[in-house]
PDB file of C-alpha atoms in Angstrom:
ATOM      1  CA  MET A   1     184.162  82.306  -8.209  1.00  0.00           C
ATOM      2  CA  LEU A   2     187.052  81.357  -5.930  1.00  0.00           C
ATOM      3  CA  THR A   3     186.982  77.740  -7.093  1.00  0.00           C
ATOM      4  CA  ASN A   4     187.440  78.727 -10.744  1.00  0.00           C
ATOM      5  CA  LYS A   5     190.287  81.070  -9.808  1.00  0.00           C
ATOM      6  CA  LEU A   6     192.042  78.277  -7.927  1.00  0.00           C
ATOM      7  CA  LYS A   7     191.599  75.836 -10.797  1.00  0.00           C
ATOM      8  CA  ASN A   8     193.055  78.268 -13.339  1.00  0.00           C
ATOM      9  CA  MET A   9     196.081  79.429 -11.334  1.00  0.00           C
ATOM     10  CA  ASP A  10     199.596  78.781 -12.550  1.00  0.00           C
ATOM     11  CA  TYR A  11     200.856  77.312  -9.275  1.00  0.00           C
ATOM     12  CA  GLU A  12     204.257  76.235 -10.502  1.00  0.00           C
ATOM     13  CA  ASN A  13     205.228  79.775 -11.474  1.00  0.00           C
ATOM     14  CA  SER A  14     203.455  81.566  -8.648  1.00  0.00           C
ATOM     15  CA  PRO A  15     205.574  83.120  -5.903  1.00  0.00           C
ATOM     16  CA  TRP A  16     202.611  82.507  -3.579  1.00  0.00           C
ATOM     17  CA  LYS A  17     202.299  78.733  -3.619  1.00  0.00           C
ATOM     18  CA  HIS A  18     200.564  78.259  -0.258  1.00  0.00           C
ATOM     19  CA  PHE A  19     198.523  75.833   1.707  1.00  0.00           C
ATOM     20  CA  LYS A  20     199.249  72.404   0.500  1.00  0.00           C
ATOM     21  CA  LEU A  21     199.238  69.298   2.616  1.00  0.00           C
ATOM     22  CA  ILE A  22     202.615  67.752   3.365  1.00  0.00           C
ATOM     23  CA  MET A  23     202.124  64.131   2.420  1.00  0.00           C
ATOM     24  CA  CYS A  24     205.365  62.351   3.278  1.00  0.00           C
ATOM     25  CA  THR A  25     209.097  62.535   3.018  1.00  0.00           C
ATOM     26  CA  TYR A  26     211.141  61.375   0.034  1.00  0.00           C
ATOM     27  CA  LYS A  27     214.141  60.420   2.134  1.00  0.00           C
ATOM     28  CA  SER A  28     212.977  58.500   5.194  1.00  0.00           C
ATOM     29  CA  ALA A  29     211.891  54.941   5.796  1.00  0.00           C
ATOM     30  CA  SER A  30     208.271  56.115   5.865  1.00  0.00           C
ATOM     31  CA  ASP A  31     208.485  56.746   2.097  1.00  0.00           C
ATOM     32  CA  LYS A  32     208.602  52.977   1.644  1.00  0.00           C
ATOM     33  CA  LYS A  33     205.043  52.740   2.962  1.00  0.00           C
ATOM     34  CA  PRO A  34     202.724  52.594  -0.053  1.00  0.00           C
ATOM     35  CA  ILE A  35     200.028  54.435   1.935  1.00  0.00           C
ATOM     36  CA  HIS A  36     201.863  57.755   1.528  1.00  0.00           C
ATOM     37  CA  ARG A  37     201.844  57.898  -2.261  1.00  0.00           C
ATOM     38  CA  LYS A  38     198.394  56.299  -2.342  1.00  0.00           C
ATOM     39  CA  THR A  39     197.146  58.885   0.164  1.00  0.00           C
ATOM     40  CA  LYS A  40     198.592  61.736  -1.908  1.00  0.00           C
ATOM     41  CA  LYS A  41     196.726  60.548  -5.004  1.00  0.00           C
ATOM     42  CA  GLU A  42     193.538  60.007  -3.027  1.00  0.00           C
ATOM     43  CA  PHE A  43     193.791  63.461  -1.458  1.00  0.00           C
ATOM     44  CA  ASN A  44     194.409  65.159  -4.810  1.00  0.00           C
ATOM     45  CA  ASP A  45     191.440  63.281  -6.319  1.00  0.00           C
ATOM     46  CA  PHE A  46     189.300  64.281  -3.325  1.00  0.00           C
ATOM     47  CA  LEU A  47     190.418  67.890  -3.657  1.00  0.00           C
ATOM     48  CA  GLU A  48     189.469  67.978  -7.330  1.00  0.00           C
ATOM     49  CA  GLU A  49     186.031  66.539  -6.518  1.00  0.00           C
ATOM     50  CA  THR A  50     185.396  69.165  -3.826  1.00  0.00           C
ATOM     51  CA  MET A  51     186.395  71.952  -6.198  1.00  0.00           C
ATOM     52  CA  GLU A  52     184.095  70.630  -8.914  1.00  0.00           C
ATOM     53  CA  ASP A  53     181.039  70.117  -6.688  1.00  0.00           C
ATOM     54  CA  GLY A  54     181.352  73.416  -4.763  1.00  0.00           C
ATOM     55  CA  THR A  55     182.215  71.859  -1.401  1.00  0.00           C
ATOM     56  CA  HIS A  56     185.659  73.460  -1.409  1.00  0.00           C
ATOM     57  CA  GLU A  57     184.287  76.974  -1.859  1.00  0.00           C
ATOM     58  CA  GLN A  58     181.674  76.351   0.840  1.00  0.00           C
ATOM     59  CA  MET A  59     184.417  75.245   3.258  1.00  0.00           C
ATOM     60  CA  ILE A  60     186.522  78.350   2.536  1.00  0.00           C
ATOM     61  CA  ASP A  61     183.463  80.568   3.077  1.00  0.00           C
ATOM     62  CA  THR A  62     182.603  78.771   6.334  1.00  0.00           C
ATOM     63  CA  TRP A  63     186.064  78.929   7.868  1.00  0.00           C
ATOM     64  CA  PHE A  64     186.692  82.530   6.911  1.00  0.00           C
ATOM     65  CA  SER A  65     183.376  83.704   8.388  1.00  0.00           C
ATOM     66  CA  LEU A  66     183.307  85.412  11.786  1.00  0.00           C
ATOM     67  CA  ASP A  67     181.328  82.681  13.533  1.00  0.00           C
ATOM     68  CA  SER A  68     183.624  79.783  12.532  1.00  0.00           C
ATOM     69  CA  LYS A  69     185.820  80.076  15.648  1.00  0.00           C
ATOM     70  CA  THR A  70     183.507  77.897  17.734  1.00  0.00           C
ATOM     71  CA  LYS A  71     182.658  75.232  15.167  1.00  0.00           C
ATOM     72  CA  ASN A  72     183.478  71.659  16.104  1.00  0.00           C
ATOM     73  CA  ILE A  73     183.986  68.916  13.549  1.00  0.00           C
ATOM     74  CA  ASP A  74     182.483  65.467  14.091  1.00  0.00           C
ATOM     75  CA  LEU A  75     185.471  63.149  14.205  1.00  0.00           C
ATOM     76  CA  LYS A  76     183.680  60.311  16.039  1.00  0.00           C
ATOM     77  CA  SER A  77     181.840  59.242  12.879  1.00  0.00           C
ATOM     78  CA  LEU A  78     185.093  58.475  11.035  1.00  0.00           C
ATOM     79  CA  LYS A  79     185.668  54.782  10.398  1.00  0.00           C
ATOM     80  CA  ASP A  80     189.199  53.439  10.260  1.00  0.00           C
ATOM     81  CA  ILE A  81     188.483  50.644   7.789  1.00  0.00           C
ATOM     82  CA  ASN A  82     191.613  51.571   5.784  1.00  0.00           C
ATOM     83  CA  GLY A  83     193.749  52.456   8.803  1.00  0.00           C
ATOM     84  CA  THR A  84     194.339  55.600  10.824  1.00  0.00           C
ATOM     85  CA  ILE A  85     196.212  58.612   9.464  1.00  0.00           C
ATOM     86  CA  LYS A  86     198.342  60.518  11.979  1.00  0.00           C
ATOM     87  CA  VAL A  87     198.118  64.232  11.155  1.00  0.00           C
ATOM     88  CA  ALA A  88     200.537  66.908  12.388  1.00  0.00           C
ATOM     89  CA  LEU A  89     198.989  70.381  12.756  1.00  0.00           C
ATOM     90  CA  ILE A  90     200.408  73.789  13.656  1.00  0.00           C
ATOM     91  CA  GLU A  91     198.503  75.000  16.707  1.00  0.00           C
ATOM     92  CA  GLY A  92     196.954  78.444  16.778  1.00  0.00           C
ATOM     93  CA  THR A  93     196.754  79.294  13.076  1.00  0.00           C
ATOM     94  CA  ALA A  94     193.067  80.224  12.903  1.00  0.00           C
ATOM     95  CA  PRO A  95     191.085  79.810  10.742  1.00  0.00           C
ATOM     96  CA  PHE A  96     193.273  76.935   9.540  1.00  0.00           C
ATOM     97  CA  THR A  97     193.833  75.157  12.865  1.00  0.00           C
ATOM     98  CA  PHE A  98     192.779  76.097  16.383  1.00  0.00           C
ATOM     99  CA  LEU A  99     191.276  74.583  19.518  1.00  0.00           C
ATOM    100  CA  ALA A 100     187.513  74.903  20.043  1.00  0.00           C
ATOM    101  CA  ASN A 101     186.017  73.263  23.135  1.00  0.00           C
ATOM    102  CA  ASN A 102     189.243  71.260  23.665  1.00  0.00           C
ATOM    103  CA  GLN A 103     189.118  69.797  20.153  1.00  0.00           C
ATOM    104  CA  TYR A 104     191.112  70.694  17.054  1.00  0.00           C
ATOM    105  CA  SER A 105     189.046  72.596  14.527  1.00  0.00           C
ATOM    106  CA  GLY A 106     189.507  74.778  11.457  1.00  0.00           C
ATOM    107  CA  LEU A 107     189.823  74.501   7.701  1.00  0.00           C
ATOM    108  CA  MET A 108     192.719  72.012   7.806  1.00  0.00           C
ATOM    109  CA  VAL A 109     190.916  69.736  10.276  1.00  0.00           C
ATOM    110  CA  ASP A 110     187.673  69.938   8.291  1.00  0.00           C
ATOM    111  CA  LEU A 111     189.447  69.179   5.017  1.00  0.00           C
ATOM    112  CA  VAL A 112     191.340  66.192   6.436  1.00  0.00           C
ATOM    113  CA  ALA A 113     188.208  64.884   8.217  1.00  0.00           C
ATOM    114  CA  ARG A 114     186.143  65.034   5.013  1.00  0.00           C
ATOM    115  CA  PHE A 115     188.949  63.312   3.120  1.00  0.00           C
ATOM    116  CA  ALA A 116     189.209  60.617   5.812  1.00  0.00           C
ATOM    117  CA  LYS A 117     185.454  60.047   5.737  1.00  0.00           C
ATOM    118  CA  ARG A 118     185.477  59.709   1.941  1.00  0.00           C
ATOM    119  CA  TYR A 119     188.267  57.084   2.003  1.00  0.00           C
ATOM    120  CA  GLN A 120     187.297  55.476   5.332  1.00  0.00           C
ATOM    121  CA  TYR A 121     190.398  56.428   7.309  1.00  0.00           C
ATOM    122  CA  GLY A 122     190.494  57.130  10.989  1.00  0.00           C
ATOM    123  CA  VAL A 123     192.346  60.312  11.982  1.00  0.00           C
ATOM    124  CA  LYS A 124     194.551  61.180  14.929  1.00  0.00           C
ATOM    125  CA  PHE A 125     195.503  64.874  15.141  1.00  0.00           C
ATOM    126  CA  GLU A 126     198.593  66.087  16.997  1.00  0.00           C
ATOM    127  CA  GLY A 127     199.414  69.745  17.497  1.00  0.00           C
ATOM    128  CA  TYR A 128     202.923  71.173  17.028  1.00  0.00           C
ATOM    129  CA  SER A 129     204.402  74.591  17.732  1.00  0.00           C
ATOM    130  CA  GLY A 130     205.528  75.468  14.212  1.00  0.00           C
ATOM    131  CA  LEU A 131     206.147  74.379  10.650  1.00  0.00           C
ATOM    132  CA  GLY A 132     209.621  73.006  11.381  1.00  0.00           C
ATOM    133  CA  ALA A 133     208.130  70.687  14.000  1.00  0.00           C
ATOM    134  CA  VAL A 134     205.408  69.546  11.587  1.00  0.00           C
ATOM    135  CA  ILE A 135     207.961  68.750   8.858  1.00  0.00           C
ATOM    136  CA  SER A 136     210.124  66.910  11.417  1.00  0.00           C
ATOM    137  CA  ALA A 137     207.111  64.895  12.581  1.00  0.00           C
ATOM    138  CA  VAL A 138     206.388  63.840   9.002  1.00  0.00           C
ATOM    139  CA  ASN A 139     210.054  63.083   8.241  1.00  0.00           C
ATOM    140  CA  SER A 140     210.510  61.027  11.424  1.00  0.00           C
ATOM    141  CA  GLY A 141     207.319  59.012  10.903  1.00  0.00           C
ATOM    142  CA  LEU A 142     205.541  60.471  13.960  1.00  0.00           C
ATOM    143  CA  ALA A 143     202.930  61.770  11.497  1.00  0.00           C
ATOM    144  CA  ASP A 144     201.755  60.411   8.162  1.00  0.00           C
ATOM    145  CA  ILE A 145     200.773  63.847   6.878  1.00  0.00           C
ATOM    146  CA  GLY A 146     201.104  67.440   7.974  1.00  0.00           C
ATOM    147  CA  ALA A 147     198.234  69.860   7.462  1.00  0.00           C
ATOM    148  CA  ALA A 148     199.401  73.426   7.814  1.00  0.00           C
ATOM    149  CA  PRO A 149     199.531  76.753   5.999  1.00  0.00           C
ATOM    150  CA  ILE A 150     202.803  76.222   4.160  1.00  0.00           C
ATOM    151  CA  THR A 151     204.812  78.368   1.786  1.00  0.00           C
ATOM    152  CA  ILE A 152     206.374  75.998  -0.710  1.00  0.00           C
ATOM    153  CA  THR A 153     210.115  76.381  -1.237  1.00  0.00           C
ATOM    154  CA  LYS A 154     212.551  74.369  -3.323  1.00  0.00           C
ATOM    155  CA  GLU A 155     214.177  73.083  -0.121  1.00  0.00           C
ATOM    156  CA  ARG A 156     210.851  71.846   1.244  1.00  0.00           C
ATOM    157  CA  GLU A 157     210.015  70.214  -2.086  1.00  0.00           C
ATOM    158  CA  GLN A 158     213.271  68.247  -1.739  1.00  0.00           C
ATOM    159  CA  ALA A 159     212.232  67.006   1.709  1.00  0.00           C
ATOM    160  CA  VAL A 160     208.526  66.182   1.411  1.00  0.00           C
ATOM    161  CA  LEU A 161     205.733  65.442  -1.045  1.00  0.00           C
ATOM    162  CA  PHE A 162     203.002  68.039  -1.386  1.00  0.00           C
ATOM    163  CA  SER A 163     199.374  67.745  -2.351  1.00  0.00           C
ATOM    164  CA  ASN A 164     197.885  69.989  -4.999  1.00  0.00           C
ATOM    165  CA  CYS A 165     197.251  73.522  -3.810  1.00  0.00           C
ATOM    166  CA  PHE A 166     193.893  74.091  -2.144  1.00  0.00           C
ATOM    167  CA  TYR A 167     194.211  77.676  -0.975  1.00  0.00           C
ATOM    168  CA  GLU A 168     196.301  80.591  -2.170  1.00  0.00           C
ATOM    169  CA  ASP A 169     197.033  83.593  -0.014  1.00  0.00           C
ATOM    170  CA  LYS A 170     198.085  87.026  -1.168  1.00  0.00           C
ATOM    171  CA  MET A 171     199.483  89.677   1.098  1.00  0.00           C
ATOM    172  CA  GLY A 172     199.267  93.420   0.843  1.00  0.00           C
ATOM    173  CA  ILE A 173     199.748  96.663   2.721  1.00  0.00           C
ATOM    174  CA  LEU A 174     196.902  98.709   4.197  1.00  0.00           C
ATOM    175  CA  LEU A 175     196.871 102.475   3.751  1.00  0.00           C
ATOM    176  CA  ARG A 176     194.270 105.028   4.764  1.00  0.00           C
ATOM    177  CA  LYS A 177     191.970 105.699   1.861  1.00  0.00           C
ATOM    178  CA  GLU A 178     192.268 109.470   2.114  1.00  0.00           C
ATOM    179  CA  ASP A 179     196.079 109.426   1.916  1.00  0.00           C
ATOM    180  CA  LYS A 180     197.438 110.209  -1.489  1.00  0.00           C
ATOM    181  CA  VAL A 181     200.599 108.173  -1.344  1.00  0.00           C
ATOM    182  CA  VAL A 182     202.860 108.256  -4.354  1.00  0.00           C
ATOM    183  CA  PHE A 183     205.344 105.417  -4.686  1.00  0.00           C
ATOM    184  CA  THR A 184     208.483 106.314  -6.511  1.00  0.00           C
ATOM    185  CA  THR A 185     211.532 104.427  -7.572  1.00  0.00           C
ATOM    186  CA  PRO A 186     214.997 105.871  -7.101  1.00  0.00           C
ATOM    187  CA  SER A 187     216.327 107.542 -10.184  1.00  0.00           C
ATOM    188  CA  SER A 188     219.312 105.894 -11.760  1.00  0.00           C
ATOM    189  CA  GLU A 189     222.164 108.323 -12.111  1.00  0.00           C
TER     190      GLU A 189
END
């Protein structure tokens, strides 16, 4: 099961630490807002619950299916009893974030919306052109969190807080099945 694999991964030593939520910056005035560290803990708790009850795996299956590109997420039902979270997204990173019927949709939007519903936050999504813009939005206070497919680096860990990992990606190379490719290493002379 994907959920069990994610729970048992050694994220700290993995070269493929992907897809965490940027929670807030360490170095800006926005770090003084208690909501950021509180939100990080709440999100990590929420993430653990969804992994334990199977919701997380269901979401991954839904958003990686072929018919997910037209799915809209009900954001109108969210109540902002505990305030509104401003979320920076990278546009056009399907199935993580994309526009469907003039509304943001995708795994990141679904995950944040379910989190917001659980903790009674309102959500305001704003699209950005790339990861640098998302990190800048979080650092400048334009966004409370950034939800994007992110490769974690030491430099980024110095700049922002990250949630626990909720999706890991692995990359590979495709070859024709009938090719008998032999990979060799150069001989040391």
